[in-house]
C-alpha positions as a printed Julia matrix, in Angstrom:
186×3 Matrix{Float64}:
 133.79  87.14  39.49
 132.42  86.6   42.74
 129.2   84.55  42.83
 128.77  82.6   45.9
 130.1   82.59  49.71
 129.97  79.87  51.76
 130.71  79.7   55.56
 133.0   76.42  57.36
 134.12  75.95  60.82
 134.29  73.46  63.72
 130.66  71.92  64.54
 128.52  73.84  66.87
 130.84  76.98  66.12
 127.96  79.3   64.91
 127.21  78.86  61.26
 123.64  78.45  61.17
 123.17  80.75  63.69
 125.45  82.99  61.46
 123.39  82.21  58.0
 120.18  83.34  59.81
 121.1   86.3   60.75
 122.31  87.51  57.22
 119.56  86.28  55.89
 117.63  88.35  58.11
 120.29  91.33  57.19
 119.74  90.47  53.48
 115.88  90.38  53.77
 115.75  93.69  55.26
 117.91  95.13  52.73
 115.14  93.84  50.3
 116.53  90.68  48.32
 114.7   87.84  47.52
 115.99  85.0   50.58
 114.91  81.12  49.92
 116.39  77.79  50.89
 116.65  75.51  53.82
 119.24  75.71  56.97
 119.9   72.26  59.14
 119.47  72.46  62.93
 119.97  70.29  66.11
 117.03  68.39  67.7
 117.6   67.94  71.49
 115.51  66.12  74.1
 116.58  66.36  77.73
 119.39  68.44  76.57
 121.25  65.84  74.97
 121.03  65.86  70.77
 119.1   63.23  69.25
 119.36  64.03  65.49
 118.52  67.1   63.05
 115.88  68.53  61.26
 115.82  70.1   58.07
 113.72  73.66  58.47
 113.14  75.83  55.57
 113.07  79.51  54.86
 109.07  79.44  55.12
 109.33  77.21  58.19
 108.54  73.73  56.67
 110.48  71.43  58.94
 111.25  67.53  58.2
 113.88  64.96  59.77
 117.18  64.75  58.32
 118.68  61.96  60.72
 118.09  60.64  64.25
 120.04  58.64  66.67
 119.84  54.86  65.97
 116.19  55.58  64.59
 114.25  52.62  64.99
 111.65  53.67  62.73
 113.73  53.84  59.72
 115.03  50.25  60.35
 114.88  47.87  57.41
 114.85  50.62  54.81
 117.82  51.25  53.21
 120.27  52.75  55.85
 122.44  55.55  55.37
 124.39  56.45  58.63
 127.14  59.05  60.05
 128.76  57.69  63.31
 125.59  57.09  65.67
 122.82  58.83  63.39
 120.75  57.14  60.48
 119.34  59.43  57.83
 116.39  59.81  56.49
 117.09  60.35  52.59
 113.82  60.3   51.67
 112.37  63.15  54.4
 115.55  65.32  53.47
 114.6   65.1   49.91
 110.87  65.22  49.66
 111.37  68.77  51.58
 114.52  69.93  49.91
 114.57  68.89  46.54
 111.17  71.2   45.64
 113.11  74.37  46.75
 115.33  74.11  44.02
 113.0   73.79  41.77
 111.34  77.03  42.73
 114.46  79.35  42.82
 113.85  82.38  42.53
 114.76  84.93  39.54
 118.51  87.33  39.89
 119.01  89.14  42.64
 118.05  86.42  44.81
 119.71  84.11  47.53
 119.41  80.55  48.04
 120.8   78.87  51.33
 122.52  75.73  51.64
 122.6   74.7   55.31
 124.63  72.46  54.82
 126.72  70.53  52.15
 127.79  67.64  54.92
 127.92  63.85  55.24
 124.56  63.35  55.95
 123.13  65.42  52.9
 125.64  64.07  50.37
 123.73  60.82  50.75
 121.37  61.91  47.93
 122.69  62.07  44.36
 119.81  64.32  43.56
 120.96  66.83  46.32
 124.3   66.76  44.55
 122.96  67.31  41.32
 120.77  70.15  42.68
 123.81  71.61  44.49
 126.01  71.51  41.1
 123.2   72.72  38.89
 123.07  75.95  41.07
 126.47  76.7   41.49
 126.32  77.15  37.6
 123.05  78.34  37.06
 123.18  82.2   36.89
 119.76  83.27  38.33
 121.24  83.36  42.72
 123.8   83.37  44.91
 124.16  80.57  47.49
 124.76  81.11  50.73
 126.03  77.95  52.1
 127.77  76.13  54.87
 130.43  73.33  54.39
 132.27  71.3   56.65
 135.97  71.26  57.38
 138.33  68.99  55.82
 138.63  66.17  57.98
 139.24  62.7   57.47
 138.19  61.31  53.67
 137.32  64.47  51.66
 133.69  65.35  50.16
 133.81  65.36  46.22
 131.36  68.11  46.65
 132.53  70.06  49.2
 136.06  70.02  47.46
 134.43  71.19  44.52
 133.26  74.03  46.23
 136.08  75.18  48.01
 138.19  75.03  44.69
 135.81  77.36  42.58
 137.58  80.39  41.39
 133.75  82.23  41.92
 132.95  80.84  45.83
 134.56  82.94  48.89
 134.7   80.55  52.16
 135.11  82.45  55.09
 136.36  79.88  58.26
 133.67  80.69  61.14
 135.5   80.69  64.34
 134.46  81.17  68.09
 137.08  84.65  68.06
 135.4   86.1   64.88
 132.13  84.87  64.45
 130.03  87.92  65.84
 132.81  90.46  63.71
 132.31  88.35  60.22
 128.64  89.14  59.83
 129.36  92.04  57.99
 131.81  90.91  55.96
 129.79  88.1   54.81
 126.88  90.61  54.19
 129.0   92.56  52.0
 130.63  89.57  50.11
 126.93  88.48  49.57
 125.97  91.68  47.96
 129.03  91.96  46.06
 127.8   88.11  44.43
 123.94  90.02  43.6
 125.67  92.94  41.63
């Protein structure tokens, strides 16, 4: 039985933009919509790291280029970023926590490099893939280069649908997510 869907594709193809707008589809429709979705942080145009924004609008760093401020701690890095674990999980790990009851979706923005850093995260993840009280909807990256125990995880469930987010189909798949998303809630 279907339970979850998650979205993958190229970076900077659409998927967060793509989450957000059937969350706003699912909200409407009356479910109960919590989580967290990952977005870019730009200064003069050019991107300097991401933040970490929640459903409710909380907002806290996830990684920055080369931060300087985060030297000496413990440094987790993907190519030319360093991550701040501990900002990612002081604002993430509460939300799942506070899922909410059946019926309800919980959004995984994403299930990448930078967020796999944090066994907790991972244990969070697992724990609500089998939990039966939501539905994720979640974002993964494509395979490349040394795979994600995680994200292969994910990909091999028998009760996840990915749907590959593409520049050609990204504005027809909406619906189709939509409907695979209230499919998981029945």
């Amino acid at each position: 039985m279907l339970k979850h869907v998650f979205l993958t594709g190229s970076p900077g193809v659409g998927k967060t933009t793509l989450v957000q707008k059937v969350c706003e589809s699912m909200v409407s429709g009356g479910v109960s919509v919590q989580g967290f979705y990952t977005e870019e942080l730009r200064e003069r145009g050019k991107r300097v790291g991401f933040d970490v924004v929640t459903l409710t609008g909380e907002r806290g760093a996830l990684s920055r280029v080369g931060n300087k401020a985060l030297a000496g701690r413990c440094e987790y890095r993907v190519g030319q970023y360093v991550v701040d674990l501990s900002s990612f999980e002081n604002l993430v790990l509460p939300l799942f926590q506070n899922i909410g009851v059946g019926g309800s979706v919980f959004v995984i923005d994403e299930i990448g490099k930078m967020e796999l850093f944090s066994q907790e995260f991972i244990r969070a993840v697992r724990q609500t893939l089998d939990s039966s009280t939501c539905s994720i909807l979640g974002t993964i990256p494509v395979p490349k280069g040394k795979p994600l125990g995680l994200v292969e995880e994910i990909r091999a469930r028998k009760d996840v649908k990915v749907f590959m987010v593409t520049k050609e189909n990204r504005d027809a798949v909406t619906d189709q997510i939509v409907s695979a998303l209230k499919e998981c809630l029945k």
